[in-house]
Amino acid sequence: MDPLLIMQLLIAAVAGTLIYTVIGIAPGTDETAVLAPVTLVLVLTGLAPIIILTFFISAIVAKKLTDSIPVAVAGIPGGVMAAPMVEHALVLKKHNRADLAIRKMASGSVIGTLISVPLSLLLAQQLLPFADVVKTYANPLFFFGAIFLALMSKERFVSLLAILPFALLIQGLRELYWATGVVPAGQTVFTSFFLGITIGPVLLTLFELFNTNKRTTIKKHQTKEVKLRYQQHIETLHPFKILSKEELTWSTLSSVFGSLLFILSPVGITILLGEVISSRVKDPVRKASLAISSMDALTNAAYIAGTLIPLIALGVPLSPVAIGPGGALFNAPPVFNETYNMHHALSMPEFIIATLIGATVAIVITYFIIVKYAEAICYVVFKHVPHEALLALFIGLVVLLSFMDGGLLNVFGVGLVAIVAGYFHRLGMNYGVQFMVLYAAPWLISLF
Amino acid sequence: MTTNKQNDITLLSESSKELIEVWEDVIDIRDLVLAIMITVTLTMTLYALAPDQAPFPLIFGLAGALLGFSLSIFLIKPKRTVTLIKSKGEK
């Protein structure tokens, strides 16, 4: 392979790792909302697909390694996926073992990555013969995917009932754009609707602030108190030595499950399996350590498998991770579309190289260096990066891409999609269902 | 109105600023509006200034977004009080 390309891949991996180490630590950042826009932008700039995949893989691994750090040191989830772990991490924090929590979680992450990368490549190979069937029925499959994810979610009635209205909104806006000539016929607005859905819950909260009544009655808060404990006794960094035999076994097993169940929502299986595994143990510290190490292994595995398997085998984003954070790898007009995306652009050896370089660089940098300086990094991010700036950055990106997709009218169109999506989200229709509907909308509406 | 009902430590804080919670963290609405105005203005201005050819508008727009982000970091103070506790480190 060309040494120049290898060099570029390494640079992409380092960049992905560094950026998502910081973002991973910043509290409350949703995986889809922070990974999707940046990946999308990279795809649109026309970078080589193999470079983008390397960046993406290193970004997920780094993000998943670091979003558990604020959980451990401050009890604030660094991301949606880290939320189920807060309860257990707080137990360790209470026992003054935040350092232990970091090391257990990070080791779990490493196990999850080590297991899921080869397993996903293997599973993808097994699924290849079915790719053509899946592709032929992709549209109905998205629709059934939406129904399936809706049924699996807690608010299944809301999710089911909202499918058709939401499809109507998306397809209705597209037809309107064609009718008014804002968007030329044959060009479909996709990217900015996708972003609208991602930023929906936040935009809804912000929009409500324009309502006088809401503004005065909304719960007010004080400055957030963050206590960081300075730990100096991290002795070993060897992941296999940090975990006990029991934790190692369960982390490995849950990584296998996470990879096999790639089609389900990663948050759901994390909560479920984490509870099942840890409920047998009585001692609080042992129980919490077991829970967080296996949960972290599982989220990592679910993320990597959820991206790689549909990407390599199918070319159709049929998993919550692929359709959410990895969405741009499958569909980002005009660069990628349903008939030509990263699945078609890369060969099997290229997929393997990109994954290995991305995962290795992220583990080496994030695990060995960041884990050691976890508190210092948390301190800098908490102290100097205001939440307002992060929110504004995402809103800026949405406005830019909406304008590029369909002019000023589409900026408001995306605002509408975001507010409706945000409201459905609040009622319990999760991202997975909404993205499936986004894909299924043209087919679904054409049935009538 | 429930504005000043939190009776726990409200009295202690000097300027009982009214912050709201968005995305698991607290923000000041005025600061947020400021940050959004800065970021969106810079993003769209640079986008408009870019040469009209394939990747340039996007790259310029992104540069504007990042510029706005940096400026916001510089201008706005995070609404968190961070305290670093030095612990001996138990066995």
CSV table of C-alpha atoms in Angstrom, one decimal, chain A residues 26-30 33-34 40-41 44-46 76-77 95-97 99 198-199 201-202 205-206 209 215-233 375 378-379 381-397 399-401 403-404 431, chain B residues 1-4 6 8-10 13-37 39-40 43-44 47 54-55 57-62 65-66 68-70 72-74 76-91:
chain,number,residue,atom,x,y,z
A,26,ALA,CA,-17.9,17.5,27.3
A,27,PRO,CA,-21.1,16.6,29.2
A,28,GLY,CA,-24.4,15.6,27.6
A,29,THR,CA,-23.2,15.3,24.0
A,30,ASP,CA,-25.4,12.9,22.1
A,33,ALA,CA,-25.7,14.7,17.2
A,34,VAL,CA,-21.9,15.0,17.5
A,40,LEU,CA,-21.3,14.3,6.9
A,41,VAL,CA,-19.2,17.4,6.4
A,44,LEU,CA,-19.2,16.3,1.4
A,45,THR,CA,-15.7,17.8,1.2
A,46,GLY,CA,-14.9,14.9,-1.1
A,76,ILE,CA,-22.3,13.6,34.7
A,77,PRO,CA,-22.8,11.4,31.6
A,95,HIS,CA,-16.5,4.8,47.9
A,96,ASN,CA,-13.8,7.2,46.6
A,97,ARG,CA,-12.8,5.0,43.8
A,99,ASP,CA,-10.0,6.2,39.4
A,198,THR,CA,-30.6,15.0,15.4
A,199,ILE,CA,-30.9,18.5,16.8
A,201,PRO,CA,-34.8,17.8,21.1
A,202,VAL,CA,-32.4,20.7,21.7
A,205,THR,CA,-36.3,23.3,24.2
A,206,LEU,CA,-34.8,26.5,22.8
A,209,LEU,CA,-38.0,29.8,25.4
A,215,ARG,CA,-39.8,31.1,30.0
A,216,THR,CA,-41.0,32.2,33.4
A,217,THR,CA,-42.1,28.8,34.6
A,218,ILE,CA,-39.2,26.7,33.4
A,219,LYS,CA,-37.1,25.3,36.1
A,220,LYS,CA,-34.2,27.6,36.9
A,221,HIS,CA,-30.8,26.3,37.9
A,222,GLN,CA,-27.7,27.5,39.7
A,223,THR,CA,-24.2,27.2,38.3
A,224,LYS,CA,-23.3,23.6,38.0
A,225,GLU,CA,-21.1,22.4,40.8
A,226,VAL,CA,-18.4,20.0,39.5
A,227,LYS,CA,-16.1,18.4,42.0
A,228,LEU,CA,-13.0,16.7,40.6
A,229,ARG,CA,-10.9,14.5,42.7
A,230,TYR,CA,-7.3,14.4,41.9
A,231,GLN,CA,-6.1,10.8,41.8
A,232,GLN,CA,-2.5,9.9,41.9
A,233,HIS,CA,-2.4,6.2,42.2
A,375,GLU,CA,-8.9,14.6,35.7
A,378,CYS,CA,-11.8,17.1,32.5
A,379,TYR,CA,-10.7,20.2,34.4
A,381,VAL,CA,-12.9,21.2,29.3
A,382,PHE,CA,-15.2,21.9,32.2
A,383,LYS,CA,-13.5,25.2,33.0
A,384,HIS,CA,-13.0,26.7,29.6
A,385,VAL,CA,-15.5,25.3,27.1
A,386,PRO,CA,-18.9,26.9,27.7
A,387,HIS,CA,-21.9,24.8,26.8
A,388,GLU,CA,-23.4,27.7,24.9
A,389,ALA,CA,-20.5,27.7,22.4
A,390,LEU,CA,-21.1,24.0,21.7
A,391,LEU,CA,-24.8,24.4,21.1
A,392,ALA,CA,-24.2,27.4,18.9
A,393,LEU,CA,-21.6,25.5,16.9
A,394,PHE,CA,-24.2,22.7,16.1
A,395,ILE,CA,-26.9,25.3,15.3
A,396,GLY,CA,-24.4,27.0,12.9
A,397,LEU,CA,-23.7,23.8,11.2
A,399,VAL,CA,-28.1,26.5,9.3
A,400,LEU,CA,-25.2,26.2,6.9
A,401,LEU,CA,-26.2,22.7,5.6
A,403,PHE,CA,-29.1,26.6,3.3
A,404,MET,CA,-26.9,24.6,1.0
A,431,TYR,CA,-33.9,8.5,17.0
B,1,MET,CA,-44.1,31.9,39.9
B,2,THR,CA,-41.6,29.4,41.0
B,3,THR,CA,-38.5,31.4,40.2
B,4,ASN,CA,-37.0,31.8,43.7
B,6,GLN,CA,-35.3,26.7,45.6
B,8,ASP,CA,-31.5,25.2,49.6
B,9,ILE,CA,-28.4,27.2,48.8
B,10,THR,CA,-29.9,30.0,46.8
B,13,SER,CA,-24.8,32.3,45.6
B,14,GLU,CA,-23.8,35.9,44.9
B,15,SER,CA,-25.7,36.6,41.7
B,16,SER,CA,-28.5,34.1,41.7
B,17,LYS,CA,-28.3,33.9,37.9
B,18,GLU,CA,-31.2,32.3,36.2
B,19,LEU,CA,-29.8,29.4,34.2
B,20,ILE,CA,-31.7,26.8,32.4
B,21,GLU,CA,-30.8,23.2,31.6
B,22,VAL,CA,-30.4,22.1,28.0
B,23,TRP,CA,-28.7,18.8,27.1
B,24,GLU,CA,-27.6,17.9,30.6
B,25,ASP,CA,-25.8,21.1,31.3
B,26,VAL,CA,-26.8,24.6,32.4
B,27,ILE,CA,-26.7,27.7,30.2
B,28,ASP,CA,-27.6,31.4,30.3
B,29,ILE,CA,-30.1,32.3,27.6
B,30,ARG,CA,-28.5,35.6,26.8
B,31,ASP,CA,-25.1,34.0,26.4
B,32,LEU,CA,-26.6,31.4,24.2
B,33,VAL,CA,-28.3,33.9,21.9
B,34,LEU,CA,-25.0,35.8,21.7
B,35,ALA,CA,-23.1,32.6,20.8
B,36,ILE,CA,-25.7,31.6,18.2
B,37,MET,CA,-25.6,35.0,16.6
B,39,THR,CA,-21.5,31.6,15.1
B,40,VAL,CA,-24.4,31.8,12.5
B,43,THR,CA,-20.7,30.9,9.2
B,44,MET,CA,-23.0,32.4,6.7
B,47,TYR,CA,-20.1,31.0,3.1
B,54,ALA,CA,-17.6,22.8,-5.5
B,55,PRO,CA,-16.1,22.3,-2.0
B,57,PRO,CA,-18.5,27.3,0.1
B,58,LEU,CA,-18.7,24.3,2.5
B,59,ILE,CA,-15.1,24.7,3.7
B,60,PHE,CA,-15.5,28.4,4.1
B,61,GLY,CA,-18.7,27.9,6.0
B,62,LEU,CA,-17.1,25.4,8.3
B,65,ALA,CA,-18.4,28.0,12.3
B,66,LEU,CA,-15.2,27.1,14.0
B,68,GLY,CA,-17.5,31.5,15.8
B,69,PHE,CA,-17.0,28.6,18.2
B,70,SER,CA,-13.5,29.9,19.2
B,72,SER,CA,-17.7,32.1,21.8
B,73,ILE,CA,-15.3,30.2,24.0
B,74,PHE,CA,-13.3,33.4,24.4
B,76,ILE,CA,-18.5,33.4,27.3
B,77,LYS,CA,-17.8,31.9,30.7
B,78,PRO,CA,-18.8,28.4,31.4
B,79,LYS,CA,-21.6,28.1,34.0
B,80,ARG,CA,-19.8,25.5,36.1
B,81,THR,CA,-17.8,25.9,39.2
B,82,VAL,CA,-15.0,23.4,39.1
B,83,THR,CA,-13.2,22.5,42.3
B,84,LEU,CA,-10.2,20.2,42.3
B,85,ILE,CA,-10.0,18.2,45.5
B,86,LYS,CA,-6.6,16.7,46.2
B,87,SER,CA,-7.0,13.3,47.8
B,88,LYS,CA,-4.2,11.2,49.3
B,89,GLY,CA,-5.5,8.1,47.5
B,90,GLU,CA,-6.6,5.3,49.6
B,91,LYS,CA,-5.4,1.7,49.2
